[in-house]
PDB file of C-alpha atoms in Angstrom:
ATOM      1  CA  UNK A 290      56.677 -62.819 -10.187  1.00 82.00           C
ATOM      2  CA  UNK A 291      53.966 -62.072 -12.523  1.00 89.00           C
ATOM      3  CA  UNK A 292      55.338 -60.029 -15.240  1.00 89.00           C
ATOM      4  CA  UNK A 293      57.418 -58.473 -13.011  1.00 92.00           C
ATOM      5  CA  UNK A 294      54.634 -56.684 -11.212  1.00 96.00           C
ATOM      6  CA  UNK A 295      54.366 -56.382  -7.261  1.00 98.00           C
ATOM      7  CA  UNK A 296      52.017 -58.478  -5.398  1.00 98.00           C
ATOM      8  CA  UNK A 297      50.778 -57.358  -2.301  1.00 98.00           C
ATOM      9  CA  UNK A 298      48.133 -59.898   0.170  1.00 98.00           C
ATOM     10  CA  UNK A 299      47.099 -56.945   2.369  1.00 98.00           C
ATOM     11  CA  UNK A 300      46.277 -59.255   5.556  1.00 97.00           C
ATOM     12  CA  UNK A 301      47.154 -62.353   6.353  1.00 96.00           C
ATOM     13  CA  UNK A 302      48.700 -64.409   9.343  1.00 93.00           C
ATOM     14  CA  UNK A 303      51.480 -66.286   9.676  1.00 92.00           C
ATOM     15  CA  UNK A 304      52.285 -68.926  13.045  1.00 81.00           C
ATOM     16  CA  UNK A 305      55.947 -68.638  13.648  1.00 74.00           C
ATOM     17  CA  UNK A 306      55.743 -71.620  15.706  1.00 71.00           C
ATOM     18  CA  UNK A 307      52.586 -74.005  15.456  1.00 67.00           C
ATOM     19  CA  UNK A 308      51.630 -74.419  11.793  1.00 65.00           C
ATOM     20  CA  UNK A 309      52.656 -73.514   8.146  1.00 81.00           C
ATOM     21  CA  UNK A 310      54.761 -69.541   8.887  1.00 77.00           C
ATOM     22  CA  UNK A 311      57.091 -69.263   6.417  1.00 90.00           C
ATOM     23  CA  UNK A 312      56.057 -72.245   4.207  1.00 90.00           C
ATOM     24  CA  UNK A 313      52.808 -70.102   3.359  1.00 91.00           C
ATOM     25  CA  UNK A 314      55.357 -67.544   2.412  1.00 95.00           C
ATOM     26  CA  UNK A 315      57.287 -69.793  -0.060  1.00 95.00           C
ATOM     27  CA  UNK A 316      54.130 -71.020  -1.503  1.00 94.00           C
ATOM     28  CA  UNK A 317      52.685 -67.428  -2.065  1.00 96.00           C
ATOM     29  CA  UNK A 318      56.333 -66.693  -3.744  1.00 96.00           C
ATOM     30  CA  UNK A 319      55.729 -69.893  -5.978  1.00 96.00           C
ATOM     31  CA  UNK A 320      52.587 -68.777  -7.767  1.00 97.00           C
ATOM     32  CA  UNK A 321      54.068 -64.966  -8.413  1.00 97.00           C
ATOM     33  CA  UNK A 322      53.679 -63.282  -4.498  1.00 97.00           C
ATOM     34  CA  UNK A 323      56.285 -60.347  -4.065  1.00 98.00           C
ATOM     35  CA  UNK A 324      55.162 -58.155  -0.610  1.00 98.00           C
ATOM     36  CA  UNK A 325      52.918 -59.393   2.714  1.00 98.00           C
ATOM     37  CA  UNK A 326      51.409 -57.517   5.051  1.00 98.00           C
ATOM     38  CA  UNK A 327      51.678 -59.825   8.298  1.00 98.00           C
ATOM     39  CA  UNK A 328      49.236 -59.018  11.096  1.00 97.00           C
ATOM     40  CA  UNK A 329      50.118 -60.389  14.352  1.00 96.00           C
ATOM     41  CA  UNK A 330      48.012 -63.281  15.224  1.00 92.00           C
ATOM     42  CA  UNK A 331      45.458 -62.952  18.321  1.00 93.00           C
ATOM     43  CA  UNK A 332      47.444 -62.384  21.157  1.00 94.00           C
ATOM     44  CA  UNK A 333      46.013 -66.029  22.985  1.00 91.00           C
ATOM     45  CA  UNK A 334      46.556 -67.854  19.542  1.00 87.00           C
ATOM     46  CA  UNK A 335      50.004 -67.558  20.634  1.00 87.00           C
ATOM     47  CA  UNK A 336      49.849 -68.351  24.247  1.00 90.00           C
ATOM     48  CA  UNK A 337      49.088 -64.946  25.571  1.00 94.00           C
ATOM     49  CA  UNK A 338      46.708 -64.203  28.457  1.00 96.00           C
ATOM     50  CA  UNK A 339      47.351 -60.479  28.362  1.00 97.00           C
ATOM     51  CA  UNK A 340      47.394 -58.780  32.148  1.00 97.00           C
ATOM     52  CA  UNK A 341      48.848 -55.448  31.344  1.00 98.00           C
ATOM     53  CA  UNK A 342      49.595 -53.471  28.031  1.00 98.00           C
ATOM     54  CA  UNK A 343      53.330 -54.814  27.817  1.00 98.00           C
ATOM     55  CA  UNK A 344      52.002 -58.261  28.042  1.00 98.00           C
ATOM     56  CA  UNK A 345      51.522 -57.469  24.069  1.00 98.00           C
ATOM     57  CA  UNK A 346      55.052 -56.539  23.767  1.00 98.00           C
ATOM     58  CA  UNK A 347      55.894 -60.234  22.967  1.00 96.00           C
ATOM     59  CA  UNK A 348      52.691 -61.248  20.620  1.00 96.00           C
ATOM     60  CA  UNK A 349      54.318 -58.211  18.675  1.00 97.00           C
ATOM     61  CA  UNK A 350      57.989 -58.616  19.135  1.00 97.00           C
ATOM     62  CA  UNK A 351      57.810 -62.612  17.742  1.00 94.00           C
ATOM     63  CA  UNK A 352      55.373 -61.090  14.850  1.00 95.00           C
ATOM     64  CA  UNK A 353      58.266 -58.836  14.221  1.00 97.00           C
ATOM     65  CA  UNK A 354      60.941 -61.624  13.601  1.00 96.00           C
ATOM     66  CA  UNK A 355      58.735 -64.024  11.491  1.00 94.00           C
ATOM     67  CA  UNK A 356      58.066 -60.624   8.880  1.00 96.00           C
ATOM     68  CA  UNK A 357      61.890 -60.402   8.403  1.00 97.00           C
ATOM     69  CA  UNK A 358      61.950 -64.053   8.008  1.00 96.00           C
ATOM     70  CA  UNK A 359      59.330 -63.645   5.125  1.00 96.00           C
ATOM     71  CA  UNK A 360      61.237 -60.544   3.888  1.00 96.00           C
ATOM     72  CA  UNK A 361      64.184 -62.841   3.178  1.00 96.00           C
ATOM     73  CA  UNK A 362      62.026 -65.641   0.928  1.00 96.00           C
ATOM     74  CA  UNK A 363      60.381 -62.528  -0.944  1.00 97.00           C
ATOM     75  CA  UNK A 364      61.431 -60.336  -4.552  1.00 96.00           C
ATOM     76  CA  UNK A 365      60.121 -57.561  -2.175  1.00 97.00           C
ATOM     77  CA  UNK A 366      59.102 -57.303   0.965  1.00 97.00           C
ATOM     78  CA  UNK A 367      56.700 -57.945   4.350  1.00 98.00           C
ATOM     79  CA  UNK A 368      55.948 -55.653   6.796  1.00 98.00           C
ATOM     80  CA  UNK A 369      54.183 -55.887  10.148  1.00 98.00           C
ATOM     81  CA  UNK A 370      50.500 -54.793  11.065  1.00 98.00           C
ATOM     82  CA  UNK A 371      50.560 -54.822  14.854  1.00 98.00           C
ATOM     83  CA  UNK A 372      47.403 -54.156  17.129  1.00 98.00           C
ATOM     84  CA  UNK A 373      45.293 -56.405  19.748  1.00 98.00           C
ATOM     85  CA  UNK A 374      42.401 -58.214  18.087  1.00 97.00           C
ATOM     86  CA  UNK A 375      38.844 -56.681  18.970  1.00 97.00           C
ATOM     87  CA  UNK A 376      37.940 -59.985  19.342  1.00 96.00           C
ATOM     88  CA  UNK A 377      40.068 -60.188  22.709  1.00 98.00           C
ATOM     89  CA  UNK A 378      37.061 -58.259  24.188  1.00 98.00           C
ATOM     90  CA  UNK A 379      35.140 -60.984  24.339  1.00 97.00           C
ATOM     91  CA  UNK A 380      37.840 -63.609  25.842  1.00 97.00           C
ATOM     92  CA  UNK A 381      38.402 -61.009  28.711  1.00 98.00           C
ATOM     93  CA  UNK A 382      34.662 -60.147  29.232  1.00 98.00           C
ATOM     94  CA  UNK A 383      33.048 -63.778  29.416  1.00 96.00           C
ATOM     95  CA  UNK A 384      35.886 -65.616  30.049  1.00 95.00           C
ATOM     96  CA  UNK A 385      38.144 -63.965  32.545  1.00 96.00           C
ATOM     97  CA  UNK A 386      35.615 -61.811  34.428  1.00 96.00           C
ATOM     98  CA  UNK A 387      36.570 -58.000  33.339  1.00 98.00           C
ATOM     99  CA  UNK A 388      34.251 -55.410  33.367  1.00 98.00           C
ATOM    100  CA  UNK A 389      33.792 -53.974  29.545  1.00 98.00           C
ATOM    101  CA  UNK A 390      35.874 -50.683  31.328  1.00 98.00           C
ATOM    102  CA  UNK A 391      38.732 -52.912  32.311  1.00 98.00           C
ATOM    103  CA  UNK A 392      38.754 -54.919  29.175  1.00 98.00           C
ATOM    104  CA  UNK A 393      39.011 -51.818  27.307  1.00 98.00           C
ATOM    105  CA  UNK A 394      41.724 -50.188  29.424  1.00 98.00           C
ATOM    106  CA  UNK A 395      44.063 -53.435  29.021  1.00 98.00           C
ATOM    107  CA  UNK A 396      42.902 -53.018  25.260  1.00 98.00           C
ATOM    108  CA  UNK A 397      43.985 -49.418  24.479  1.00 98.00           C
ATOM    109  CA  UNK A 398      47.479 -50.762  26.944  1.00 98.00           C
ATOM    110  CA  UNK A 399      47.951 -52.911  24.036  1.00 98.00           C
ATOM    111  CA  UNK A 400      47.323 -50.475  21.540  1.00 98.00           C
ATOM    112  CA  UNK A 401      49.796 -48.454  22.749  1.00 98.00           C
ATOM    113  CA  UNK A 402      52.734 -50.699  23.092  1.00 98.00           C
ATOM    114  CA  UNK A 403      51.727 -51.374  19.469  1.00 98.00           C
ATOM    115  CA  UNK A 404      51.905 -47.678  18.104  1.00 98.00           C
ATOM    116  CA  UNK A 405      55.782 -47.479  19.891  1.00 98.00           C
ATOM    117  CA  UNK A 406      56.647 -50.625  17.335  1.00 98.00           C
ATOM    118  CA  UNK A 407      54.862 -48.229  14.346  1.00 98.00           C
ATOM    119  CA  UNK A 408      57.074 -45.059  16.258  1.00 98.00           C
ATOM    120  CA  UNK A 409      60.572 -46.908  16.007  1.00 98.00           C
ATOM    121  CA  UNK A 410      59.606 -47.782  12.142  1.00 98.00           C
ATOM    122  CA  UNK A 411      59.727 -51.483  13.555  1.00 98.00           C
ATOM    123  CA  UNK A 412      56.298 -51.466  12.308  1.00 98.00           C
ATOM    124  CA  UNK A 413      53.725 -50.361   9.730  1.00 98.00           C
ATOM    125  CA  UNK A 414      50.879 -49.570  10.460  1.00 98.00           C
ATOM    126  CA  UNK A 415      48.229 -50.503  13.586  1.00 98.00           C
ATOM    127  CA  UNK A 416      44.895 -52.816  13.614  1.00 98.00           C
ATOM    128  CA  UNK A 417      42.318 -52.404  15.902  1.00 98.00           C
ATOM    129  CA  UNK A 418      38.108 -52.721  15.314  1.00 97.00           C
ATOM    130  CA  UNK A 419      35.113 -53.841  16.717  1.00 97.00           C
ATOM    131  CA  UNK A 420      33.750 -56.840  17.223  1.00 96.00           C
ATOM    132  CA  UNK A 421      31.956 -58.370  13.748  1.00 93.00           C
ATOM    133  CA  UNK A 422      29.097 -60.119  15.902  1.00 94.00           C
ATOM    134  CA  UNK A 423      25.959 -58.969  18.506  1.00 95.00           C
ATOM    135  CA  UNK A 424      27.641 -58.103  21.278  1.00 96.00           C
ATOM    136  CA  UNK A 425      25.950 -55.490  24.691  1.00 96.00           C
ATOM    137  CA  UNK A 426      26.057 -51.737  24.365  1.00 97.00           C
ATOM    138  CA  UNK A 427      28.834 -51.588  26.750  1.00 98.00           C
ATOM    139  CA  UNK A 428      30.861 -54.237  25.480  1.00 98.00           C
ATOM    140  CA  UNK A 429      30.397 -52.096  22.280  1.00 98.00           C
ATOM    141  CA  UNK A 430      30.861 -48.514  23.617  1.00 98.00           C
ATOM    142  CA  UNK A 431      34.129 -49.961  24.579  1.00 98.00           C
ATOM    143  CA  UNK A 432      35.186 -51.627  21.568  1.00 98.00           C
ATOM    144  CA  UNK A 433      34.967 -48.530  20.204  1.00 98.00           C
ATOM    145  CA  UNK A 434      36.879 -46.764  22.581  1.00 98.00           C
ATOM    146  CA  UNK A 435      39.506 -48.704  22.064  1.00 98.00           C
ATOM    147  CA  UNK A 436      39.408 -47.996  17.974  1.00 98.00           C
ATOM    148  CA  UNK A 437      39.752 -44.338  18.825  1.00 98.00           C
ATOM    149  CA  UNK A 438      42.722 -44.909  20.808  1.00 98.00           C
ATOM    150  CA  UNK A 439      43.922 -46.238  17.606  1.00 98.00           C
ATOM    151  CA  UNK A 440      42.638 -43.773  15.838  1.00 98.00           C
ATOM    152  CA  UNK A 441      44.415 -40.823  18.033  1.00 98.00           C
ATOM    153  CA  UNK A 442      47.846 -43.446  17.195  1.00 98.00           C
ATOM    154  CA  UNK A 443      47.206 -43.153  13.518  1.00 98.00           C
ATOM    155  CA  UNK A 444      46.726 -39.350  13.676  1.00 98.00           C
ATOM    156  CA  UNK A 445      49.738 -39.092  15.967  1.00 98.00           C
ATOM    157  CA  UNK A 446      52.141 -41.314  13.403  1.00 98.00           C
ATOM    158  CA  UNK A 447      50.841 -40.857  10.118  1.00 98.00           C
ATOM    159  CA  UNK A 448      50.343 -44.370  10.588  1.00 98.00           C
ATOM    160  CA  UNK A 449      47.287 -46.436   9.070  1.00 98.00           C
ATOM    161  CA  UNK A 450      45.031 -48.313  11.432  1.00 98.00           C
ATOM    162  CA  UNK A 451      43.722 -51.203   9.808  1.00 98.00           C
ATOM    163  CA  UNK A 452      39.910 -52.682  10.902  1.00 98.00           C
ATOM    164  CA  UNK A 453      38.600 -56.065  11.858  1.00 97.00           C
ATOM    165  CA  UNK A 454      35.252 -55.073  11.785  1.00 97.00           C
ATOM    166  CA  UNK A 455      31.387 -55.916  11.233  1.00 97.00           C
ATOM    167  CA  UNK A 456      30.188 -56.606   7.535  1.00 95.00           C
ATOM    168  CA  UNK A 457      29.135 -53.507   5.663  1.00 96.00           C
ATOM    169  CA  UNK A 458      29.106 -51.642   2.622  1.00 96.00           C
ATOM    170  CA  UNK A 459      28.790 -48.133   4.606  1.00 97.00           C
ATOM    171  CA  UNK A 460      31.500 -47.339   7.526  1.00 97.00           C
ATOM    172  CA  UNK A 461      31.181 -43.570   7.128  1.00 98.00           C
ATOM    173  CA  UNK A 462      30.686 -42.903  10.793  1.00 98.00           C
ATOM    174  CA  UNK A 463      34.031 -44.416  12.114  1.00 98.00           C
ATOM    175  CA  UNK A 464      35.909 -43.210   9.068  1.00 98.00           C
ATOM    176  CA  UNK A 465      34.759 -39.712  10.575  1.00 98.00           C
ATOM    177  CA  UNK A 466      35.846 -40.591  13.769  1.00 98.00           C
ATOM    178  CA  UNK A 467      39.329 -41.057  12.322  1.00 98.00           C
ATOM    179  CA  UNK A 468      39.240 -37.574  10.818  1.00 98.00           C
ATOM    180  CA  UNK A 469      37.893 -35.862  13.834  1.00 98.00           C
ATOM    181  CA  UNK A 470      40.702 -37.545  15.721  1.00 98.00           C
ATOM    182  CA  UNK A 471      43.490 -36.327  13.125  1.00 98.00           C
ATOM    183  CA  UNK A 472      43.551 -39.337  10.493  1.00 98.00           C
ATOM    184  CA  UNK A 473      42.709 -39.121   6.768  1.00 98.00           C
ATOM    185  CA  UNK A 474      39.763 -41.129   6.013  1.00 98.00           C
ATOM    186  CA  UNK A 475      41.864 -43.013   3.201  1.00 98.00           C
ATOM    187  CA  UNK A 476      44.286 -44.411   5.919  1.00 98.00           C
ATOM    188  CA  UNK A 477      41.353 -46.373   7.718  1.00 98.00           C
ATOM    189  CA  UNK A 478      41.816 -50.161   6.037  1.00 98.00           C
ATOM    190  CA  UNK A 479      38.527 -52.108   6.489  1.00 98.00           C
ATOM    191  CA  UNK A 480      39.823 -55.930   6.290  1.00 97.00           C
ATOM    192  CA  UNK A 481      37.646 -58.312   5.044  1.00 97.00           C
ATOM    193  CA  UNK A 482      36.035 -55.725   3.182  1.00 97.00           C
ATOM    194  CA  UNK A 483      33.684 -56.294   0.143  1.00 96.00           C
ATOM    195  CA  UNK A 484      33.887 -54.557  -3.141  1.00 96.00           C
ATOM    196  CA  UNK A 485      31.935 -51.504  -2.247  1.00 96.00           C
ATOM    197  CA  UNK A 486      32.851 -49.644   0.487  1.00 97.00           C
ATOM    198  CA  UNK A 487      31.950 -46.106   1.650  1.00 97.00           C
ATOM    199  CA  UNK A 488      33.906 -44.799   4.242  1.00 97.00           C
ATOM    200  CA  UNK A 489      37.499 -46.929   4.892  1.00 98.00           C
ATOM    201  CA  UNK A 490      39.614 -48.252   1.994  1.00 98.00           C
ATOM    202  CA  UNK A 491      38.552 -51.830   1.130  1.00 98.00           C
ATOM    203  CA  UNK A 492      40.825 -54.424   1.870  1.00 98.00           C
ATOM    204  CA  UNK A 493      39.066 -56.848  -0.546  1.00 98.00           C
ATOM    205  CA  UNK A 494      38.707 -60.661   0.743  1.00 97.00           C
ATOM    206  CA  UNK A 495      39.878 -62.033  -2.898  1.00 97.00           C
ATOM    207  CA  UNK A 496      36.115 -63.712  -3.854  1.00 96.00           C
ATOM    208  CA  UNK A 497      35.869 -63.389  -7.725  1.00 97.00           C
ATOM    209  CA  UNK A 498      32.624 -61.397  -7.274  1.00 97.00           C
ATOM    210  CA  UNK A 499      33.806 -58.731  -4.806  1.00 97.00           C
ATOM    211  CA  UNK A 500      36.837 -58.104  -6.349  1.00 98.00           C
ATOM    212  CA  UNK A 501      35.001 -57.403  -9.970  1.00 97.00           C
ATOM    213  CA  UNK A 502      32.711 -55.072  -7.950  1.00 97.00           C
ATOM    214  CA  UNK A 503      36.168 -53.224  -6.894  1.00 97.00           C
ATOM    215  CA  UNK A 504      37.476 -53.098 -10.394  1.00 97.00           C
ATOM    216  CA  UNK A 505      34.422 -51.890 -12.100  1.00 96.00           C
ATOM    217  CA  UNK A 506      34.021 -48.988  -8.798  1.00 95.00           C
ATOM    218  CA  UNK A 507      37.487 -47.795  -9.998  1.00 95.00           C
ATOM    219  CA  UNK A 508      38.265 -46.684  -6.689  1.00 97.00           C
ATOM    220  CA  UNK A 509      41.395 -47.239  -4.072  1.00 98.00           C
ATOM    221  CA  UNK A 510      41.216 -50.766  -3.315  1.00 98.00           C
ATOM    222  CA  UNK A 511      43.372 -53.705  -1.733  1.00 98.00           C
ATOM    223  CA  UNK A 512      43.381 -57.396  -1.979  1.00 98.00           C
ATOM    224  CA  UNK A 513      43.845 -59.996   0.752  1.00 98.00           C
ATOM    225  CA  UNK A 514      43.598 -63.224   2.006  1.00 96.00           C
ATOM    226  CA  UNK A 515      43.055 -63.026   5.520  1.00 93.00           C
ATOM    227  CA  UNK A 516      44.716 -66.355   5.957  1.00 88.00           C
ATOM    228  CA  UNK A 517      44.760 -67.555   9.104  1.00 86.00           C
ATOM    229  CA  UNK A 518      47.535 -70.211   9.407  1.00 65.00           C
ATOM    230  CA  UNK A 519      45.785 -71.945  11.650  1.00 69.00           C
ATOM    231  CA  UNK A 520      46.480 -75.871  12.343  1.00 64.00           C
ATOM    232  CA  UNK A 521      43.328 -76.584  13.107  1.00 68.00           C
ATOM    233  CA  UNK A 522      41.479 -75.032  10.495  1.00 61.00           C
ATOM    234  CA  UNK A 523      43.959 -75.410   7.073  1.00 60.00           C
ATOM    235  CA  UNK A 524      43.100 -73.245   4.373  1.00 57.00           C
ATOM    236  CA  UNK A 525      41.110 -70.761   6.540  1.00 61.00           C
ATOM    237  CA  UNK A 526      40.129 -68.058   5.043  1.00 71.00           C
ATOM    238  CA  UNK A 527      41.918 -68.540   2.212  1.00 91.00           C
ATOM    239  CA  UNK A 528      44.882 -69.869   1.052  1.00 89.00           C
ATOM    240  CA  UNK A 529      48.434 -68.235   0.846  1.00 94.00           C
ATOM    241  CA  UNK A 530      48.140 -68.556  -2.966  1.00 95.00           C
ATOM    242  CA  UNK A 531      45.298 -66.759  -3.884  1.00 96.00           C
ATOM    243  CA  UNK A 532      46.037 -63.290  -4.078  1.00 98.00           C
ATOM    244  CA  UNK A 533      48.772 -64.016  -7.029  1.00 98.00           C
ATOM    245  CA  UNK A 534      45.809 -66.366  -8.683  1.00 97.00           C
ATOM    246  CA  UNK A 535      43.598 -64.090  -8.216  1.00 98.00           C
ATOM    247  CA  UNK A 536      46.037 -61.096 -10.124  1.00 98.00           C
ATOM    248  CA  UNK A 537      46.542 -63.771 -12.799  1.00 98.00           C
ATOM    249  CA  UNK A 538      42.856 -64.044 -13.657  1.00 98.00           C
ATOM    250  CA  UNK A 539      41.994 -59.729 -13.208  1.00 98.00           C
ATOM    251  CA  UNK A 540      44.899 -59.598 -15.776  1.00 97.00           C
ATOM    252  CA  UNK A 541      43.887 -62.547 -18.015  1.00 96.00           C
ATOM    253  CA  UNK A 542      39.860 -60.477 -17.620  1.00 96.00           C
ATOM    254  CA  UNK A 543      41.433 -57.242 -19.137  1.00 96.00           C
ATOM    255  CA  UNK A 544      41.871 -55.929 -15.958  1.00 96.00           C
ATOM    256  CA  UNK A 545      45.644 -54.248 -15.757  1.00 96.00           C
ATOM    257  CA  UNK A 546      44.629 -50.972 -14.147  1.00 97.00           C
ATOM    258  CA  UNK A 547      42.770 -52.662 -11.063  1.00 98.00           C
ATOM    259  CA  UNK A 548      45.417 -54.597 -10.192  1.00 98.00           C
ATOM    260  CA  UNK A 549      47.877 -51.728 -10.698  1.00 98.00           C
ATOM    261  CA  UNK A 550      45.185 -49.921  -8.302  1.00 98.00           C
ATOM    262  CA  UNK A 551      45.328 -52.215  -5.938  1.00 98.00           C
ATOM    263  CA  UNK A 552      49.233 -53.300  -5.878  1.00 98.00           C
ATOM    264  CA  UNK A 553      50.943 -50.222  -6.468  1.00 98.00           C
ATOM    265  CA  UNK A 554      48.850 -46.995  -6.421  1.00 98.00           C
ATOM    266  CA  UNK A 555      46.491 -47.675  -3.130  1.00 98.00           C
ATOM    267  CA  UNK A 556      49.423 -49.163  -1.039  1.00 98.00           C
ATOM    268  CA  UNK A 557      51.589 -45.866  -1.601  1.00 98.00           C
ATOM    269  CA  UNK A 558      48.468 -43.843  -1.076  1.00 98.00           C
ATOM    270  CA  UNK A 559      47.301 -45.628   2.433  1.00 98.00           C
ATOM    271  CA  UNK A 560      50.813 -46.762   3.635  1.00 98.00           C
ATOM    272  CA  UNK A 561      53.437 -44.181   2.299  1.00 98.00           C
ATOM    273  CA  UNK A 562      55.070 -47.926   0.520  1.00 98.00           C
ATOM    274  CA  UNK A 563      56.627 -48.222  -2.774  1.00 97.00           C
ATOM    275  CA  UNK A 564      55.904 -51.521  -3.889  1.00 98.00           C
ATOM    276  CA  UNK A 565      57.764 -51.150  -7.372  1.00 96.00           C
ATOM    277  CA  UNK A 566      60.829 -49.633  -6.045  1.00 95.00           C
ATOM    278  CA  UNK A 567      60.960 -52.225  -2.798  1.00 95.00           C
ATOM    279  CA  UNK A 568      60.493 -54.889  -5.595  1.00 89.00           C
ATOM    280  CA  UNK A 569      63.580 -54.063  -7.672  1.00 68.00           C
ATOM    281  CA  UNK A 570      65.665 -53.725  -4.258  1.00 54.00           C
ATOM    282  CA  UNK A 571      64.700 -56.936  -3.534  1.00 45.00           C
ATOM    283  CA  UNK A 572      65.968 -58.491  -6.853  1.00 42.00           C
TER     284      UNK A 572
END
């Protein structure tokens, strides 16, 4: 630990069965890690060719049992992030012949077996988005859809949705849409998010730059790695390590209340989770 704070990595991935999964874990504990938030990988990554909504049930199910694998090498905690990956749009549209209705239907399916997971307290919280390159108006219209089914989830749970979404430094619109379907604004996550975000709460993609822009804005903020755990592409995004590097040098740079911000304060306030008190359980 670092000082015996918490240290949360908002996002990242971890491959049960075909790369690093709970080595990551052990070397994000090494350098001062203490809580994960594991999204499930895309549902093909793990041999999934989703025909129906419970077709998810095992994507999320297997993300399940790594999370309380990771629990057990942690001082605090993981918990999943369950949802189907907007970029599964795409796979069904171009690849396996759906119409951009269909896709979306199977889509919101998914989202929905997801949101029972978040019901049971089995999970945390649900991701959905949009896809973060051109895509046609209808493949869009539905992508979007299929966030607002999300969206109705979140309102329905008190759940937070978290978003794999476009670049931008202005998401007002679909943090509106999140309020007009019952959510607070502050429970929409933007992942991959850079320092200045109006709209969502930035999940901040631990670059040195961005994450001085969220320190200096003073305003809720997360940090992540979006790691991908990938065995093709190492590393990618970033490595498990960074986020407790990255705390290391905010504190060494005078900067004790951002990372309190982001590891203690904007956690409780988006996900209801108590990062101190789940740290001294796990000790």
């Amino acid at each position: 630990m670092i000082d015996d704070r918490p240290v949360l990595d908002d996002h990242l991935h971890l491959d049960p069965d075909n790369h690093r999964g709970i080595d990551a874990v052990k070397d994000f504990v090494r350098v001062g890690g203490t809580h994960l938030l594991v999204v499930n990988k895309p549902s093909w990554h793990l041999g999934v060719e989703a025909e129906t909504g419970e077709d998810f049930r095992a994507v999320f199910e297997r993300t399940i049992e790594v999370v309380d694998e990771a629990s057990s090498e942690l001082a605090g905690r993981a918990w999943p992030v369950l949802g189907v990956h907007p970029g599964l749009i795409s796979r069904l549209v171009d690849d396996r012949g759906f119409t951009p209705a269909e896709a979306r239907d199977l889509m919101q399916a998914g989202i929905d077996v997801a949101a029972e997971f978040v019901g049971s307290g089995d999970a945390l919280a649900l991701k959905s988005g949009r896809p973060h390159y051109k895509v046609d108006d209808a493949v869009w219209d539905a992508s979007n859809a299929v966030m607002r089914r999300a969206f109705e989830h979140g309102a329905d749970l008190e759940c937070a949705v978290q978003l794999h979404a476009e670049a931008s430094e202005d998401m007002t619109e679909v943090a509106d849409w999140a309020v007009e379907a019952g959510m607070p604004a502050h429970k929409v996550v933007k992942h991959y998010a850079s320092g200045r975000l109006a709209g969502p709460t930035p999940s901040v993609i631990c670059d040195k730059d961005e994450l001085e822009r969220a320190a200096e804005r003073g305003e809720p903020f997360l940090m992540e790695t979006d790691y991908i755990d990938d065995p093709d592409r190492p590393g990618a995004v970033l490595g498990p390590k960074t986020v407790p590097r990255r705390v290391k040098w905010l504190l060494e740079n005078g900067s004790d209340e951002a990372v309190r911000n982001a590891h203690v304060e904007t956690p409780k306030r988006v996900y209801g989770i108590d990062t101190e008190a789940t740290l001294e359980m796990g000790e």
